[in-house]
C-alpha cells in the first residue's frame, strides 16, 4: 500500500542564531530597567564592534538605513550633489542618498566581484560628484584600491555600505574600515542581528561626533536640551545592543560556519555547468551572507520557475535584487543600460544561507536545484 510521504522539512532562506547568552543579556536589561537607549550595552557594543572592524569609532543606530543617512549627513552631502551608487544593491543604499536631497548616479557592477565597477565609476564621475558609496554585495568586498584611488583623485569620501559584509576581508583588512565611513545593518537576516539596528564606523572623530549629535535629536553633548541642528531619533536601544553584544561573541563562529557552508555548496555544485558559483577574487576573503548562484543564461521567468520548484520542496530561495535604476522612484527615462547588473539580477538566485545549515540540508538543496534544472 502506498504510504503518503512526509512533507519535507522546510529550509528557510536564513534564520538568526540566538541562544542562551542572548536570552541572559536581554533579560538583564529587563531586570535592571535599562531598556531604552541609555545603558551599558550600547557603549560596549559600539566599542567592540568598531574594534572588530578595525575602526576607531562606532555609532550605533536604529538600522543600517539610518546609519547610511547619518553617514551622508555627516559628510555634508546635500542638494545639488551627485553620489555614485552601484545599481545592484538593496534599495536602501540609494534611498539614503535621496533622503539628503542628493542624486544617486547609478553605476554597473563588475563580473569579478558583483560590486561597483571601478572603470564604470570613473566614467560616471562629474564635477557634481560629492561621494562614492560602495556596497560589498552578498559579503564580497568591492575592488577598494581602485575605487579609493579614484575617489582620492577628486578628494571624494567613500562610504562603504557593509550591511551584508560583517567580517569580510579585503587584503587582510575588514569591511567597514577601508573607506571614510562604514555602515552596517543588524536586521534579523544579516550576519549578526539586534532585531533592527545598525552601526556606522569610522576613524574620524569629527564624523563620529556629528553622526552621534544628529542621531540624538541634534542635542549638544555639552549642553542639555540645546539643539544646534535639526537632528533625528536614530538611536539603538540598550535591549538591542544587549543582543548585539551576545551576537558579537558568536561572530567568529558564525563567519566560520558560513565559509564552511560556502565550501559545501561549491563542492556540491562544481559539476553542474548550468550553475555559476559566486565570485571570489584572489585578494578577497568574503563572508558569504546569502549563498547566491547564477543560473547561466536563464531568463527571469526560467529562474523564477526554478525557485518555484524548490519552494514546492520546502526550500526557500530569493531572487537577486532588481537594479535600483529600474525601480519606479529611480527610473529616469534614460536608455542607460547596466548589462552586468541586469544579468546578475536575471540569473541570480540566493540559496538557503543560515549558519546552522547541515551538510545534509545543503545536499538536499543542491539535489533539488539540479533536478529543477533538469541537470544531472
Ligand atoms: C540590509 C541592507 C541595508 C539596510 O539595512 P536595514 O538595517 O534593513 O535598514 C542597506 N544596504 C544593504 C546593502 C543592505 O543589505
Short mmCIF file of C-alpha atoms and ligand atoms in Angstrom, two decimals:
data_model
loop_
_atom_site.label_atom_id
_atom_site.label_comp_id
_atom_site.label_asym_id
_atom_site.label_seq_id
_atom_site.Cartn_x
_atom_site.Cartn_y
_atom_site.Cartn_z
CA UNK A 1 0.00 0.00 0.00
CA UNK A 2 1.44 3.39 -0.94
CA UNK A 3 2.33 5.40 2.06
CA UNK A 4 1.97 9.19 1.95
CA UNK A 5 5.42 10.67 2.07
CA UNK A 6 6.05 13.04 4.95
CA UNK A 7 6.33 16.62 3.82
CA UNK A 8 10.00 17.54 3.67
CA UNK A 9 11.18 19.70 6.49
CA UNK A 10 11.18 23.34 5.34
CA UNK A 11 14.55 25.06 4.90
CA UNK A 12 14.24 28.83 5.35
CA UNK A 13 16.35 31.28 3.37
CA UNK A 14 18.11 32.42 6.51
CA UNK A 15 17.37 32.37 10.22
CA UNK A 16 19.19 34.12 13.05
CA UNK A 17 21.20 32.11 15.57
CA UNK A 18 20.06 33.11 19.04
CA UNK A 19 20.73 31.23 22.25
CA UNK A 20 21.18 31.27 25.99
CA UNK A 21 23.62 34.18 26.03
CA UNK A 22 21.22 36.42 24.07
CA UNK A 23 18.41 35.47 26.47
CA UNK A 24 20.55 36.22 29.50
CA UNK A 25 21.75 39.66 28.38
CA UNK A 26 18.31 40.80 27.20
CA UNK A 27 16.81 39.58 30.49
CA UNK A 28 19.41 41.62 32.31
CA UNK A 29 18.09 44.80 30.61
CA UNK A 30 14.55 43.92 31.62
CA UNK A 31 15.59 43.17 35.19
CA UNK A 32 17.58 46.38 35.55
CA UNK A 33 15.05 48.59 33.76
CA UNK A 34 17.67 49.83 31.25
CA UNK A 35 15.56 49.16 28.18
CA UNK A 36 15.84 52.44 26.31
CA UNK A 37 18.84 53.95 24.59
CA UNK A 38 20.95 54.51 27.70
CA UNK A 39 22.74 51.71 29.49
CA UNK A 40 25.97 49.80 29.36
CA UNK A 41 25.35 47.62 26.34
CA UNK A 42 25.16 50.43 23.77
CA UNK A 43 28.65 51.70 24.66
CA UNK A 44 30.07 48.21 24.85
CA UNK A 45 28.56 47.20 21.51
CA UNK A 46 29.84 50.37 19.79
CA UNK A 47 33.33 49.94 21.20
CA UNK A 48 33.66 46.25 20.50
CA UNK A 49 32.07 46.22 17.05
CA UNK A 50 34.23 49.16 15.88
CA UNK A 51 37.32 47.35 17.22
CA UNK A 52 36.27 44.17 15.40
CA UNK A 53 36.13 46.12 12.14
CA UNK A 54 39.46 47.81 12.84
CA UNK A 55 37.91 51.28 13.13
CA UNK A 56 38.32 53.83 15.95
CA UNK A 57 34.72 54.92 16.48
CA UNK A 58 31.33 53.23 16.38
CA UNK A 59 27.93 54.96 16.41
CA UNK A 60 25.06 52.54 16.95
CA UNK A 61 21.85 53.37 15.09
CA UNK A 62 18.27 52.17 14.70
CA UNK A 63 19.03 50.49 11.34
CA UNK A 64 21.52 50.14 8.52
CA UNK A 65 19.47 52.64 6.54
CA UNK A 66 19.70 55.30 9.27
CA UNK A 67 23.45 54.62 9.55
CA UNK A 68 23.76 55.38 5.80
CA UNK A 69 21.62 58.50 6.18
CA UNK A 70 23.77 59.77 9.06
CA UNK A 71 26.97 58.96 7.15
CA UNK A 72 25.94 61.14 4.20
CA UNK A 73 24.75 63.94 6.51
CA UNK A 74 28.00 63.85 8.48
CA UNK A 75 29.93 64.15 5.21
CA UNK A 76 27.88 67.20 4.27
CA UNK A 77 26.33 65.65 1.16
CA UNK A 78 23.17 67.52 0.20
CA UNK A 79 21.01 69.06 -2.52
CA UNK A 80 22.79 69.61 -5.82
CA UNK A 81 25.28 66.82 -5.15
CA UNK A 82 25.68 63.60 -7.10
CA UNK A 83 26.62 60.37 -5.36
CA UNK A 84 27.87 57.31 -7.25
CA UNK A 85 25.95 54.20 -6.19
CA UNK A 86 26.02 50.66 -7.60
CA UNK A 87 22.71 49.95 -9.29
CA UNK A 88 22.80 46.38 -7.98
CA UNK A 89 22.09 46.66 -4.25
CA UNK A 90 19.26 46.73 -1.76
CA UNK A 91 17.17 49.86 -2.36
CA UNK A 92 18.16 51.50 0.95
CA UNK A 93 21.60 52.32 -0.49
CA UNK A 94 20.00 54.74 -2.96
CA UNK A 95 17.19 55.88 -0.66
CA UNK A 96 19.75 57.28 1.81
CA UNK A 97 21.13 59.46 -1.00
CA UNK A 98 17.63 60.76 -1.71
CA UNK A 99 17.00 61.47 1.99
CA UNK A 100 19.77 64.11 1.98
CA UNK A 101 18.43 65.65 -1.23
CA UNK A 102 21.28 64.42 -3.41
CA UNK A 103 21.02 62.45 -6.64
CA UNK A 104 22.15 58.83 -6.89
CA UNK A 105 24.12 58.24 -10.09
CA UNK A 106 23.93 54.55 -10.85
CA UNK A 107 26.96 52.52 -11.85
CA UNK A 108 27.17 48.98 -13.24
CA UNK A 109 28.78 46.04 -11.42
CA UNK A 110 31.87 44.13 -12.48
CA UNK A 111 31.51 40.38 -13.08
CA UNK A 112 34.59 39.56 -10.96
CA UNK A 113 33.03 40.80 -7.69
CA UNK A 114 29.39 41.65 -8.50
CA UNK A 115 30.12 45.05 -6.90
CA UNK A 116 30.82 48.60 -8.12
CA UNK A 117 32.89 48.53 -11.34
CA UNK A 118 35.81 50.98 -10.94
CA UNK A 119 36.07 51.64 -14.69
CA UNK A 120 32.36 52.40 -14.96
CA UNK A 121 32.62 54.56 -11.83
CA UNK A 122 35.39 56.60 -13.47
CA UNK A 123 33.19 57.26 -16.49
CA UNK A 124 30.29 58.32 -14.24
CA UNK A 125 32.29 60.96 -12.31
CA UNK A 126 31.34 64.58 -12.96
CA UNK A 127 32.12 67.89 -11.28
CA UNK A 128 28.97 67.47 -9.23
CA UNK A 129 30.05 64.14 -7.74
CA UNK A 130 30.41 64.57 -3.98
CA UNK A 131 30.83 61.00 -2.70
CA UNK A 132 31.05 57.35 -3.72
CA UNK A 133 29.01 54.65 -1.97
CA UNK A 134 30.37 51.13 -2.45
CA UNK A 135 28.41 48.02 -1.46
CA UNK A 136 30.11 44.76 -0.54
CA UNK A 137 27.30 42.76 -2.13
CA UNK A 138 26.48 39.40 -0.54
CA UNK A 139 29.63 39.77 1.56
CA UNK A 140 32.17 40.01 -1.26
CA UNK A 141 34.34 43.12 -0.88
CA UNK A 142 34.48 45.64 -3.72
CA UNK A 143 37.73 46.47 -5.54
CA UNK A 144 38.68 49.02 -2.89
CA UNK A 145 42.20 50.02 -4.04
CA UNK A 146 40.93 51.09 -7.45
CA UNK A 147 37.85 52.82 -6.00
CA UNK A 148 39.80 54.60 -3.24
CA UNK A 149 42.38 55.81 -5.78
CA UNK A 150 39.59 57.13 -7.99
CA UNK A 151 37.98 58.93 -5.05
CA UNK A 152 41.31 60.34 -3.84
CA UNK A 153 41.96 61.99 -7.22
CA UNK A 154 38.96 64.26 -6.63
CA UNK A 155 39.15 64.31 -2.82
CA UNK A 156 35.86 62.42 -2.53
CA UNK A 157 34.82 60.49 0.59
CA UNK A 158 33.95 56.81 0.21
CA UNK A 159 31.07 55.32 2.19
CA UNK A 160 31.11 51.54 2.49
CA UNK A 161 27.67 50.02 2.66
CA UNK A 162 28.86 46.94 4.55
CA UNK A 163 25.33 45.90 5.58
CA UNK A 164 25.97 42.45 4.07
CA UNK A 165 29.66 42.17 4.89
CA UNK A 166 30.38 41.86 8.62
CA UNK A 167 33.83 40.30 8.95
CA UNK A 168 34.51 40.17 5.22
CA UNK A 169 38.16 41.00 4.37
CA UNK A 170 39.86 42.97 1.64
CA UNK A 171 43.62 42.31 1.52
CA UNK A 172 43.63 41.47 5.22
CA UNK A 173 41.51 44.44 6.32
CA UNK A 174 37.91 44.18 7.39
CA UNK A 175 34.99 45.71 5.52
CA UNK A 176 33.87 48.99 7.05
CA UNK A 177 37.39 50.16 7.89
CA UNK A 178 38.55 50.76 4.31
CA UNK A 179 36.62 53.86 3.30
CA UNK A 180 35.82 57.11 5.12
CA UNK A 181 32.77 55.66 6.89
CA UNK A 182 31.44 52.09 7.01
CA UNK A 183 27.75 51.29 7.60
CA UNK A 184 26.35 48.01 8.94
CA UNK A 185 22.88 46.56 9.45
CA UNK A 186 21.82 44.19 12.21
CA UNK A 187 18.44 43.29 10.73
CA UNK A 188 17.35 39.74 11.61
CA UNK A 189 18.62 38.19 8.38
CA UNK A 190 22.08 39.82 8.40
CA UNK A 191 25.32 38.22 9.63
CA UNK A 192 24.54 39.18 13.22
CA UNK A 193 21.35 40.74 14.46
CA UNK A 194 19.90 43.10 17.04
CA UNK A 195 16.34 42.66 15.67
CA UNK A 196 16.53 46.00 13.91
CA UNK A 197 19.66 48.07 14.21
CA UNK A 198 22.78 49.38 12.57
CA UNK A 199 26.15 50.97 13.12
CA UNK A 200 28.41 53.47 11.47
CA UNK A 201 32.16 53.03 12.00
CA UNK A 202 34.93 55.49 11.14
CA UNK A 203 38.42 56.53 12.14
CA UNK A 204 37.42 60.19 12.02
CA UNK A 205 36.40 61.66 15.33
CA UNK A 206 34.68 64.67 13.74
CA UNK A 207 32.42 62.46 11.62
CA UNK A 208 31.56 60.19 14.55
CA UNK A 209 30.72 63.23 16.70
CA UNK A 210 28.48 64.75 14.03
CA UNK A 211 26.72 61.44 13.41
CA UNK A 212 26.16 60.98 17.14
CA UNK A 213 24.76 64.50 17.53
CA UNK A 214 22.37 64.05 14.60
CA UNK A 215 21.34 60.63 15.90
CA UNK A 216 20.38 62.11 19.31
CA UNK A 217 17.87 64.80 18.20
CA UNK A 218 20.76 67.12 17.34
CA UNK A 219 21.33 67.74 21.04
CA UNK A 220 24.66 69.20 22.12
CA UNK A 221 26.59 66.68 24.21
CA UNK A 222 27.89 69.58 26.32
CA UNK A 223 24.60 71.40 26.97
CA UNK A 224 21.42 69.53 27.70
CA UNK A 225 18.40 70.42 25.58
CA UNK A 226 20.48 72.73 23.41
CA UNK A 227 19.98 71.67 19.80
CA UNK A 228 22.37 73.36 17.37
CA UNK A 229 20.95 71.35 14.44
CA UNK A 230 17.77 69.61 13.39
CA UNK A 231 18.53 66.03 14.33
CA UNK A 232 16.78 62.69 14.34
CA UNK A 233 15.97 59.96 16.78
CA UNK A 234 18.03 57.21 15.17
CA UNK A 235 19.23 55.58 18.38
CA UNK A 236 19.69 51.92 19.16
CA UNK A 237 18.16 50.71 22.41
CA UNK A 238 20.06 49.01 25.21
CA UNK A 239 17.84 45.94 24.62
CA UNK A 240 19.01 45.77 21.03
CA UNK A 241 22.64 46.36 21.98
CA UNK A 242 22.43 43.53 24.55
CA UNK A 243 21.51 41.21 21.70
CA UNK A 244 24.33 42.72 19.68
CA UNK A 245 26.94 42.08 22.38
CA UNK A 246 25.85 38.46 22.67
CA UNK A 247 25.90 38.06 18.87
CA UNK A 248 29.35 39.63 18.67
CA UNK A 249 30.63 36.86 20.93
CA UNK A 250 29.43 34.41 18.27
CA UNK A 251 30.57 36.32 15.21
CA UNK A 252 33.76 34.32 14.62
CA UNK A 253 31.81 31.07 14.84
CA UNK A 254 29.10 32.41 12.53
CA UNK A 255 31.71 33.52 9.98
CA UNK A 256 33.43 30.12 10.10
CA UNK A 257 30.14 28.31 9.53
CA UNK A 258 29.15 30.48 6.59
CA UNK A 259 32.53 29.87 4.96
CA UNK A 260 32.19 26.15 5.55
CA UNK A 261 28.70 26.17 4.07
CA UNK A 262 30.01 28.07 1.03
CA UNK A 263 32.64 25.36 0.52
CA UNK A 264 29.95 22.69 0.79
CA UNK A 265 27.76 24.40 -1.78
CA UNK A 266 30.76 24.87 -4.08
CA UNK A 267 31.73 21.20 -3.82
CA UNK A 268 28.17 20.01 -4.39
CA UNK A 269 27.59 22.28 -7.42
CA UNK A 270 31.05 22.13 -9.01
CA UNK A 271 29.92 19.51 -11.54
CA UNK A 272 26.79 21.38 -12.59
CA UNK A 273 27.74 23.65 -15.51
CA UNK A 274 24.29 25.25 -15.59
CA UNK A 275 25.09 26.84 -12.23
CA UNK A 276 27.80 29.50 -11.79
CA UNK A 277 29.17 29.84 -8.29
CA UNK A 278 29.60 33.27 -6.68
CA UNK A 279 32.91 35.02 -7.39
CA UNK A 280 35.87 35.06 -5.06
CA UNK A 281 38.62 37.46 -6.09
CA UNK A 282 42.15 36.33 -5.18
CA UNK A 283 42.58 39.33 -2.85
CA UNK A 284 39.25 38.80 -1.09
CA UNK A 285 38.27 36.81 1.91
CA UNK A 286 34.50 37.11 1.70
CA UNK A 287 31.99 36.12 4.33
CA UNK A 288 29.07 34.81 2.29
CA UNK A 289 25.90 36.47 3.51
CA UNK A 290 23.47 34.76 1.14
CA UNK A 291 24.87 31.86 -0.89
CA UNK A 292 23.95 33.21 -4.30
CA UNK A 293 24.44 31.40 -7.60
CA UNK A 294 23.74 32.27 -11.24
CA UNK A 295 21.60 30.04 -13.45
CA UNK A 296 23.68 30.55 -16.59
CA UNK A 297 21.75 32.03 -19.45
CA UNK A 298 18.41 31.82 -17.63
CA UNK A 299 15.62 34.30 -18.27
CA UNK A 300 13.90 35.86 -15.28
CA UNK A 301 10.94 33.52 -15.82
CA UNK A 302 13.13 30.42 -16.04
CA UNK A 303 14.91 31.43 -12.85
CA UNK A 304 11.58 32.02 -11.10
CA UNK A 305 10.34 28.61 -12.24
CA UNK A 306 13.37 27.00 -10.62
CA UNK A 307 12.66 28.96 -7.43
CA UNK A 308 9.03 27.75 -7.50
CA UNK A 309 10.16 24.13 -7.94
CA UNK A 310 12.42 24.50 -4.88
CA UNK A 311 9.60 26.13 -2.92
CA UNK A 312 7.44 23.06 -3.58
CA UNK A 313 10.14 21.04 -1.81
CA UNK A 314 10.01 23.40 1.16
CA UNK A 315 13.23 25.15 0.12
CA UNK A 316 13.08 28.92 0.37
CA UNK A 317 15.18 30.98 -2.05
CA UNK A 318 15.35 34.61 -3.09
CA UNK A 319 15.96 36.30 -6.44
CA UNK A 320 18.83 38.75 -6.68
CA UNK A 321 17.73 42.40 -6.34
CA UNK A 322 16.35 44.34 -9.29
CA UNK A 323 18.78 47.03 -10.41
CA UNK A 324 17.72 50.07 -8.37
CA UNK A 325 17.78 52.14 -11.56
CA UNK A 326 14.84 50.02 -12.80
CA UNK A 327 12.60 50.77 -9.78
CA UNK A 328 9.81 53.36 -10.18
CA UNK A 329 11.31 56.06 -7.90
CA UNK A 330 14.62 55.87 -9.77
CA UNK A 331 13.66 55.34 -13.42
CA UNK A 332 14.76 58.49 -15.19
CA UNK A 333 13.63 57.69 -18.70
CA UNK A 334 17.19 57.38 -19.94
CA UNK A 335 18.19 54.43 -22.05
CA UNK A 336 21.29 53.77 -20.00
CA UNK A 337 21.94 50.08 -19.66
CA UNK A 338 23.71 48.17 -16.92
CA UNK A 339 24.42 44.86 -18.67
CA UNK A 340 26.27 43.14 -15.83
CA UNK A 341 23.81 44.14 -13.09
CA UNK A 342 20.89 43.22 -15.35
CA UNK A 343 22.32 39.78 -15.99
CA UNK A 344 23.08 39.14 -12.31
CA UNK A 345 19.57 40.30 -11.41
CA UNK A 346 18.03 37.98 -14.01
CA UNK A 347 20.12 34.85 -13.40
CA UNK A 348 20.82 35.21 -9.68
CA UNK A 349 19.22 33.04 -7.02
CA UNK A 350 20.11 33.02 -3.32
CA UNK A 351 20.00 29.58 -1.74
CA UNK A 352 19.35 28.80 1.94
CA UNK A 353 22.07 30.54 3.95
CA UNK A 354 21.51 30.02 7.66
CA UNK A 355 24.73 29.44 9.61
CA UNK A 356 23.23 26.32 11.19
CA UNK A 357 22.52 24.56 7.87
CA UNK A 358 23.61 20.94 7.98
CA UNK A 359 25.60 19.13 5.30
CA UNK A 360 22.51 17.02 4.61
CA UNK A 361 20.35 20.11 4.07
CA UNK A 362 22.89 21.58 1.66
CA UNK A 363 22.97 18.28 -0.25
CA UNK A 364 19.16 18.31 -0.40
CA UNK A 365 19.09 21.89 -1.73
CA UNK A 366 21.68 21.09 -4.41
CA UNK A 367 19.91 17.91 -5.49
CA UNK A 368 16.61 19.78 -5.77
CA UNK A 369 18.31 22.56 -7.73
CA UNK A 370 19.86 20.10 -10.17
CA UNK A 371 16.53 18.33 -10.59
CA UNK A 372 14.74 21.62 -11.25
CA UNK A 373 17.33 22.50 -13.89
CA UNK A 374 16.99 19.11 -15.49
CA UNK A 375 20.71 18.63 -14.88
CA UNK A 376 22.44 15.55 -13.62
C1 LIG B 1 20.05 45.43 4.76
C2 LIG B 1 20.71 46.44 3.92
C3 LIG B 1 20.54 47.82 4.15
C4 LIG B 1 19.57 48.38 5.14
O1 LIG B 1 19.68 47.90 6.42
P1 LIG B 1 18.40 47.98 7.40
O2 LIG B 1 19.00 47.65 8.73
O3 LIG B 1 17.43 46.97 6.92
O4 LIG B 1 17.89 49.36 7.33
C5 LIG B 1 21.26 48.70 3.37
N1 LIG B 1 22.07 48.28 2.39
C6 LIG B 1 22.24 46.98 2.13
C7 LIG B 1 23.19 46.60 1.05
C8 LIG B 1 21.56 46.03 2.87
O5 LIG B 1 21.71 44.73 2.57
#
